[in-house]
mmCIF file of C-alpha atoms in Angstrom:
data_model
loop_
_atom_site.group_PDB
_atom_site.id
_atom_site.type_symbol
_atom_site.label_atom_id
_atom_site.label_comp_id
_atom_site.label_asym_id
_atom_site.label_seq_id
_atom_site.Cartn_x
_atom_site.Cartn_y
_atom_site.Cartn_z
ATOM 1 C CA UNK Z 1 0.000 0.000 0.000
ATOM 2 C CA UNK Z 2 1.258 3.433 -0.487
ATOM 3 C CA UNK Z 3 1.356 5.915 2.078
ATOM 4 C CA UNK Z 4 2.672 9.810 2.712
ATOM 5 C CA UNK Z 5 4.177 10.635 5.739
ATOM 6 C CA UNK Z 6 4.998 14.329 7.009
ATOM 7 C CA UNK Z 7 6.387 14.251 10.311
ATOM 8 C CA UNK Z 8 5.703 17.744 11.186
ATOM 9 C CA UNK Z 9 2.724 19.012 12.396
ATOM 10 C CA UNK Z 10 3.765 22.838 11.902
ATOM 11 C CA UNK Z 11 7.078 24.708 10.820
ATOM 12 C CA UNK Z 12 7.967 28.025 12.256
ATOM 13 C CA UNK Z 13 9.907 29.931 10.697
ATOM 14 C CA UNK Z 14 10.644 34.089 9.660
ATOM 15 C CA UNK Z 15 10.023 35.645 6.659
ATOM 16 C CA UNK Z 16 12.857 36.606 4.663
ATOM 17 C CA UNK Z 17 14.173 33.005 5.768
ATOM 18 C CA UNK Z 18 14.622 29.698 3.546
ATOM 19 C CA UNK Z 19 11.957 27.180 4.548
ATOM 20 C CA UNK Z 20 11.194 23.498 3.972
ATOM 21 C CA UNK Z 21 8.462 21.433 5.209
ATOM 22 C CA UNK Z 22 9.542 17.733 4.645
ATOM 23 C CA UNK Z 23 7.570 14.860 3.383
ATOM 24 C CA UNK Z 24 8.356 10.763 3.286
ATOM 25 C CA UNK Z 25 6.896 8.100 1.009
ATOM 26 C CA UNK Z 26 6.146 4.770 0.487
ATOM 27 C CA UNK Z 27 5.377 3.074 -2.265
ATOM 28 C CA UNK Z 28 5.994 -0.152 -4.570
ATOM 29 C CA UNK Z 29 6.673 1.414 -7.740
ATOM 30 C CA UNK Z 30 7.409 4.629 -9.073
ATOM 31 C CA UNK Z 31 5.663 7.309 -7.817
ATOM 32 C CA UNK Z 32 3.470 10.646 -8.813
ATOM 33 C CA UNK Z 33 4.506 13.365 -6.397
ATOM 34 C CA UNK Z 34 2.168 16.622 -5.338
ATOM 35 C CA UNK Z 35 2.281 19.313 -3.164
ATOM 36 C CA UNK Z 36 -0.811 21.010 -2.481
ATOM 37 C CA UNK Z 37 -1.495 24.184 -0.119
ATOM 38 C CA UNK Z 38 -4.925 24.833 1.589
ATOM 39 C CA UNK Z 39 -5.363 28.243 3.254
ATOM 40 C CA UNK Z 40 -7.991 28.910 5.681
ATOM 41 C CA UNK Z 41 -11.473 27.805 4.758
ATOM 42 C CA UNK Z 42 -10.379 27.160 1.538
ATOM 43 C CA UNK Z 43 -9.857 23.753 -1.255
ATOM 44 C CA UNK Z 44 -6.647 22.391 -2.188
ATOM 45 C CA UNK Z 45 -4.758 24.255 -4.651
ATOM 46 C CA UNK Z 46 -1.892 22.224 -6.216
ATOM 47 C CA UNK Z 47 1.870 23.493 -6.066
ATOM 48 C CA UNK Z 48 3.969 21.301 -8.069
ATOM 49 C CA UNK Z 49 4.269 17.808 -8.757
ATOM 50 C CA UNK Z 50 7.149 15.557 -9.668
ATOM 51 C CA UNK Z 51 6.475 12.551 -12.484
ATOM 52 C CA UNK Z 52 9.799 11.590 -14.396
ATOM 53 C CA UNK Z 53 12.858 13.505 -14.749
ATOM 54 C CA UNK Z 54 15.159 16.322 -12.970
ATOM 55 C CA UNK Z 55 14.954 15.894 -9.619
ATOM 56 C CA UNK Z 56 14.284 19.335 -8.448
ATOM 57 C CA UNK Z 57 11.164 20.737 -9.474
ATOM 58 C CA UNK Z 58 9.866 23.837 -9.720
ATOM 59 C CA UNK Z 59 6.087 25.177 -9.029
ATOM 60 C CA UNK Z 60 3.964 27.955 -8.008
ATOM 61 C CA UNK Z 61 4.589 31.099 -5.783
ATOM 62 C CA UNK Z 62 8.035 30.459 -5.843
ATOM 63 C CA UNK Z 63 8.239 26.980 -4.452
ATOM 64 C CA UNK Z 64 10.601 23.834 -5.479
ATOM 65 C CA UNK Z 65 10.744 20.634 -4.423
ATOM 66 C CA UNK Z 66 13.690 17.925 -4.618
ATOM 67 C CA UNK Z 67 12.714 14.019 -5.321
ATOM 68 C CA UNK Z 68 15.074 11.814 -3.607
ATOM 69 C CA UNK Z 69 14.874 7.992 -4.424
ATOM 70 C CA UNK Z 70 17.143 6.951 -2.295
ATOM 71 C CA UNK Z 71 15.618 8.313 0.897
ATOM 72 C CA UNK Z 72 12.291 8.531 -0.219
ATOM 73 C CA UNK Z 73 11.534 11.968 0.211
ATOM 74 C CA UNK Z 74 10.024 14.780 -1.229
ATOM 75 C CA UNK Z 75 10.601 18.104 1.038
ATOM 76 C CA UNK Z 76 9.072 21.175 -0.274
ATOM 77 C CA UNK Z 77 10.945 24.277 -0.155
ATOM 78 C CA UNK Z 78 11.747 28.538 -0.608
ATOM 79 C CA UNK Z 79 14.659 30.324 -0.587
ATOM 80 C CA UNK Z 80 12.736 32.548 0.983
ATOM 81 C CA UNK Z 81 9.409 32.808 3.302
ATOM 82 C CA UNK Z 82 6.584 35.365 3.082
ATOM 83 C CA UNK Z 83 3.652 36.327 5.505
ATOM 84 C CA UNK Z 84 1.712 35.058 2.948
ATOM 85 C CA UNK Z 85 2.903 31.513 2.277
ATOM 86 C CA UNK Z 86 1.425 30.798 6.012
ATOM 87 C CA UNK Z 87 -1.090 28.218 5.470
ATOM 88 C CA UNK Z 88 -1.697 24.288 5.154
ATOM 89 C CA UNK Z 89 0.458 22.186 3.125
ATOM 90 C CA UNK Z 90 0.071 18.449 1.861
ATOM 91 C CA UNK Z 91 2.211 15.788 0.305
ATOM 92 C CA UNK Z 92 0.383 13.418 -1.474
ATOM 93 C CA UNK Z 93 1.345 10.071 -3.916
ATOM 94 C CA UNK Z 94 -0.239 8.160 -6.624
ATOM 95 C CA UNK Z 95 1.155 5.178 -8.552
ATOM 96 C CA UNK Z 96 2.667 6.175 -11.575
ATOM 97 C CA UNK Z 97 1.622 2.921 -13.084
ATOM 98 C CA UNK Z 98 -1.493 2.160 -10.918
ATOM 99 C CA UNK Z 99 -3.584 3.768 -13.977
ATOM 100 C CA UNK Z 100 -6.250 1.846 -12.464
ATOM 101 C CA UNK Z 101 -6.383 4.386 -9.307
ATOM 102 C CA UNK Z 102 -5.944 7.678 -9.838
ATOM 103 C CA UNK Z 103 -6.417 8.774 -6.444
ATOM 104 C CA UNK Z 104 -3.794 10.467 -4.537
ATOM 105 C CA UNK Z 105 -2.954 9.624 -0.908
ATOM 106 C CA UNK Z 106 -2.641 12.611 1.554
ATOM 107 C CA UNK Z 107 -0.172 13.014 4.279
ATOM 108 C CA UNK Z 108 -1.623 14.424 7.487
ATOM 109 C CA UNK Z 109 -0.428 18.252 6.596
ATOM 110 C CA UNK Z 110 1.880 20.483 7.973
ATOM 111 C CA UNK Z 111 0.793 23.992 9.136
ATOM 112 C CA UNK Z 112 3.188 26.301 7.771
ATOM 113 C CA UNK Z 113 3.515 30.350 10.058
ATOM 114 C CA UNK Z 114 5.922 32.644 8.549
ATOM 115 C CA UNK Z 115 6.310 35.369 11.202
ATOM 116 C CA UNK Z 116 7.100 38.974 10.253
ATOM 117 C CA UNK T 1 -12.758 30.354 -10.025
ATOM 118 C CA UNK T 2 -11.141 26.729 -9.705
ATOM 119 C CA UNK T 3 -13.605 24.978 -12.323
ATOM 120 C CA UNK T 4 -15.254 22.717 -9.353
ATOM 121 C CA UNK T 5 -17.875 24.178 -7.583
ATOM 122 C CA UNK T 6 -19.117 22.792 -4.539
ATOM 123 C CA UNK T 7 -22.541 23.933 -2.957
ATOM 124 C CA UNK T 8 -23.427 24.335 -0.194
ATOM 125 C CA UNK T 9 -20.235 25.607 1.284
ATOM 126 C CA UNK T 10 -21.580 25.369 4.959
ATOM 127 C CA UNK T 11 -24.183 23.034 6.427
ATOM 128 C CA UNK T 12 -25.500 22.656 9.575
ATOM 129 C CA UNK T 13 -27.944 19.499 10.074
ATOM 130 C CA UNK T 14 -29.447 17.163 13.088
ATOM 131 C CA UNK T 15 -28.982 13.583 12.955
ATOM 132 C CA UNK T 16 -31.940 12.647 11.502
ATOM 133 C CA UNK T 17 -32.150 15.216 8.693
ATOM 134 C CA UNK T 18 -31.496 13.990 4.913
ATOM 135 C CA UNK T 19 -29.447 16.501 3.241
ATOM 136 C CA UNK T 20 -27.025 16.584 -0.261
ATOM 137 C CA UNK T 21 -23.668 18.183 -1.098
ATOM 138 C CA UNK T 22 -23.173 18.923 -4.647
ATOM 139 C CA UNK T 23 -19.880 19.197 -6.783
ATOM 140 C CA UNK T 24 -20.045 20.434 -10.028
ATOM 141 C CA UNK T 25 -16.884 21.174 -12.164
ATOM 142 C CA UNK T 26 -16.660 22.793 -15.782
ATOM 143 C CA UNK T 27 -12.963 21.607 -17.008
ATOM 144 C CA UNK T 28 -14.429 18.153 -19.311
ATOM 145 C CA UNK T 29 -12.792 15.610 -16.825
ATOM 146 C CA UNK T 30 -14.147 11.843 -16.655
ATOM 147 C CA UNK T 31 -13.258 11.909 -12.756
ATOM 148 C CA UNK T 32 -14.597 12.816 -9.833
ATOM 149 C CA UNK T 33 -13.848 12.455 -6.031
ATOM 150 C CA UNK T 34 -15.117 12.689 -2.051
ATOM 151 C CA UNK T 35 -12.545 13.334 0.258
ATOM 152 C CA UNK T 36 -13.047 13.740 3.463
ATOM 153 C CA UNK T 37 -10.826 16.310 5.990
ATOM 154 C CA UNK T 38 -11.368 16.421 9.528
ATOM 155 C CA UNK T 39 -9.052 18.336 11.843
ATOM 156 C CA UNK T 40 -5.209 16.756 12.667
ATOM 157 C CA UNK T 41 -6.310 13.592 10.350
ATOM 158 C CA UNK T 42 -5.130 13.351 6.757
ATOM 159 C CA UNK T 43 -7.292 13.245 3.924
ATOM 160 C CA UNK T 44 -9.387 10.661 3.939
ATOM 161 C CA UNK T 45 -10.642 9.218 0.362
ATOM 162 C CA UNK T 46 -14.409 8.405 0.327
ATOM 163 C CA UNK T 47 -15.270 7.410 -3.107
ATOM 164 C CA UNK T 48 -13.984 7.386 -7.030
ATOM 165 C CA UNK T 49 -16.396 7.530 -9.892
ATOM 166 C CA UNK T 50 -14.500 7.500 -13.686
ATOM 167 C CA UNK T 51 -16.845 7.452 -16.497
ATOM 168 C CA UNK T 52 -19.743 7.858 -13.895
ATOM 169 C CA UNK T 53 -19.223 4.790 -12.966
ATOM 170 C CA UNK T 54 -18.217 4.243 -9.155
ATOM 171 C CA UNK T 55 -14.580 2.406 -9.125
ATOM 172 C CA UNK T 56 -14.178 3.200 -5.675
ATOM 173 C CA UNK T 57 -15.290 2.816 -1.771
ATOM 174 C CA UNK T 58 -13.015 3.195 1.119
ATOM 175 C CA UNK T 59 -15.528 1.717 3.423
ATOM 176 C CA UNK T 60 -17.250 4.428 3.870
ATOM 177 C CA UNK T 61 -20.764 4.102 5.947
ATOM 178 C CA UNK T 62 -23.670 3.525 4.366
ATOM 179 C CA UNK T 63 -25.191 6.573 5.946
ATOM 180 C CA UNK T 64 -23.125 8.241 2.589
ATOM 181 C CA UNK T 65 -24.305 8.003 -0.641
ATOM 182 C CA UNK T 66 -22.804 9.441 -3.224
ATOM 183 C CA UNK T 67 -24.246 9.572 -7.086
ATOM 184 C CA UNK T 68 -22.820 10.548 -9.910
ATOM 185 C CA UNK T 69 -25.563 11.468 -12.799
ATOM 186 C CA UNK T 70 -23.841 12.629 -15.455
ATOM 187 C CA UNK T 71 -19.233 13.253 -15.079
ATOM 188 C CA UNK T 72 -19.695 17.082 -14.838
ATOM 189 C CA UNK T 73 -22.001 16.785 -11.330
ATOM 190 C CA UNK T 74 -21.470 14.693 -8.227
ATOM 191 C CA UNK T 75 -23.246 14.612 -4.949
ATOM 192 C CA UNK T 76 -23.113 13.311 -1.604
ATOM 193 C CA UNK T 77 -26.213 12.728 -0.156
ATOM 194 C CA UNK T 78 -26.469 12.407 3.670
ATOM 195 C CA UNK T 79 -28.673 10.828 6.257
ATOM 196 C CA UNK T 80 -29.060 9.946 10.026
ATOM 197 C CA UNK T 81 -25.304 10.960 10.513
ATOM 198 C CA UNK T 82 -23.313 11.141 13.593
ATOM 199 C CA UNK T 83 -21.645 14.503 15.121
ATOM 200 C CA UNK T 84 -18.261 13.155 14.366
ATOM 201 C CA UNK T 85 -19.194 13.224 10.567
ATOM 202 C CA UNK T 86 -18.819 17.106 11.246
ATOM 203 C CA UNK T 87 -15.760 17.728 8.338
ATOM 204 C CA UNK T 88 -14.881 19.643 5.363
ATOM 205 C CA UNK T 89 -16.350 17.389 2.265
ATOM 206 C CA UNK T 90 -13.978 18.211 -0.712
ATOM 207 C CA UNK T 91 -14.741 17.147 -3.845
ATOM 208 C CA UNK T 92 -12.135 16.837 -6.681
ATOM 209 C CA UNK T 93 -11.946 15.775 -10.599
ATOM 210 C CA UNK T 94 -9.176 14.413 -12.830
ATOM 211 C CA UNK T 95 -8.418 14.168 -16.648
ATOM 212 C CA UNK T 96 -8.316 10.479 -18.067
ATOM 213 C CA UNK T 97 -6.354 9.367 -21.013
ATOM 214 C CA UNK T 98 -3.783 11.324 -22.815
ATOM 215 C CA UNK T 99 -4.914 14.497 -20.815
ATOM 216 C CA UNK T 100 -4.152 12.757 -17.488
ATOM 217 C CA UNK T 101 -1.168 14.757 -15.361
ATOM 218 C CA UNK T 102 -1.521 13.250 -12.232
ATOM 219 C CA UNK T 103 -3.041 16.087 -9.962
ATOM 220 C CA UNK T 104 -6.450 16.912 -8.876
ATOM 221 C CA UNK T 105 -8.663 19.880 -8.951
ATOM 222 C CA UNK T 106 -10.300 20.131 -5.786
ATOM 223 C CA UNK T 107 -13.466 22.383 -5.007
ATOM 224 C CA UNK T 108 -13.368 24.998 -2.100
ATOM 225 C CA UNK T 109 -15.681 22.457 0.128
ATOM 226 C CA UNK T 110 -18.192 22.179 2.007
ATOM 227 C CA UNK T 111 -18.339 22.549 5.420
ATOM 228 C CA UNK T 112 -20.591 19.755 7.355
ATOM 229 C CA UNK T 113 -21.721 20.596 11.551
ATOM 230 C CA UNK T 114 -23.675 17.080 12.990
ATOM 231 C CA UNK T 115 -25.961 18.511 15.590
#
């Protein structure tokens, strides 16, 4: 079975400084990577996502993300923080060749507060 | 504007009432998703319809029912829940085929309070 695993429940950190919010996998294959961010009372909107390819990987609102195999990881990061990136973020997974389930799995989130 | 629309946002019902969440989305994918996201517990995946057909059902209680008329519009409908069914109902859709890049495009949700 796959599963995500993010062991923090939030990251402090102050703006202006680099951040990363880390994120462990599982799977039998190869896997589909995401980041998504949720702020307050809000969906899921989706940061990046890794598939095949360079192992850093860039997305939205300045964000990147490194795939590495060998520790099975997938930390999202920012050189550096903004007030604004305080919110929600999830890791998720999906099989790349599991075309018969295209759902992702979800870590458990990690709240994210960039202090001024 | 994410392309999935989710009414209502917020919902308040007793136990016994029988109420419906719809998800609608306008971006011409073949499927759609429940999730369900209750506070410090990850996202839990309720059912998968592709092709409105439903490929998917983590065990969820029968008190659920979801339906899926047509793959533009998906509901939920609810009935005799419990107060820890209180949760933020997200509903999500997905390209198939060649148009098929992994992610999903979730809705804003709707908020659920079990009286």
């Amino acid at each position: 079975a796959q599963s995500v695993a993010q062991p923090e429940d939030q990251v402090n950190v102050a703006e202006g400084n680099p951040l990363t919010v880390k994120c462990t996998y599982s799977v039998s294959g190869n896997p589909y990577l995401f980041w998504y961010v949720q702020y307050p009372n809000r969906g899921l909107q989706f940061l990046l996502k890794y598939i095949t390819g360079d192992n850093l990987v860039k997305g939205s609102y300045g964000f990147e993300a490194e795939f590495n195999k060998s520790q099975t990881s997938f930390h999202l990061k920012k050189p550096s923080a903004l007030v604004s990136d305080s919110a929600l973020y999830f890791c998720a997974v999906r099989l790349m060749m599991d075309t018969g389930r295209r759902a992702l799995t979800f870590g458990s989130g990690t709240r994210l507060q960039v202090q001024p | 504007e994410t392309g999935v629309t989710q009414t209502p946002r917020h919902l308040v019902m007793g136990m016994t009432n029988k109420k419906s969440l719809k998800c609608e989305q306008h971006l011409g994918h073949n499927a759609m998703y429940w999730y369900k996201q209750s506070a410090k517990k990850p996202l839990e995946l309720m059912f998968v319809y592709s092709l409105e057909e439903r490929v998917e059902n983590n065990s969820v209680p029968s008190r659920f029912s979801p339906e899926c008329p047509n793959s533009s519009h998906l509901f939920l409908h609810l009935h005799t829940l419990q107060p820890e069914d209180s949760a933020l109902y997200l509903c999500a859709s997905s390209p198939m085929g060649q148009g098929d890049t992994g992610e999903l495009f979730f809705g804003e949700g709707s908020r659920l309070t079990v009286l």
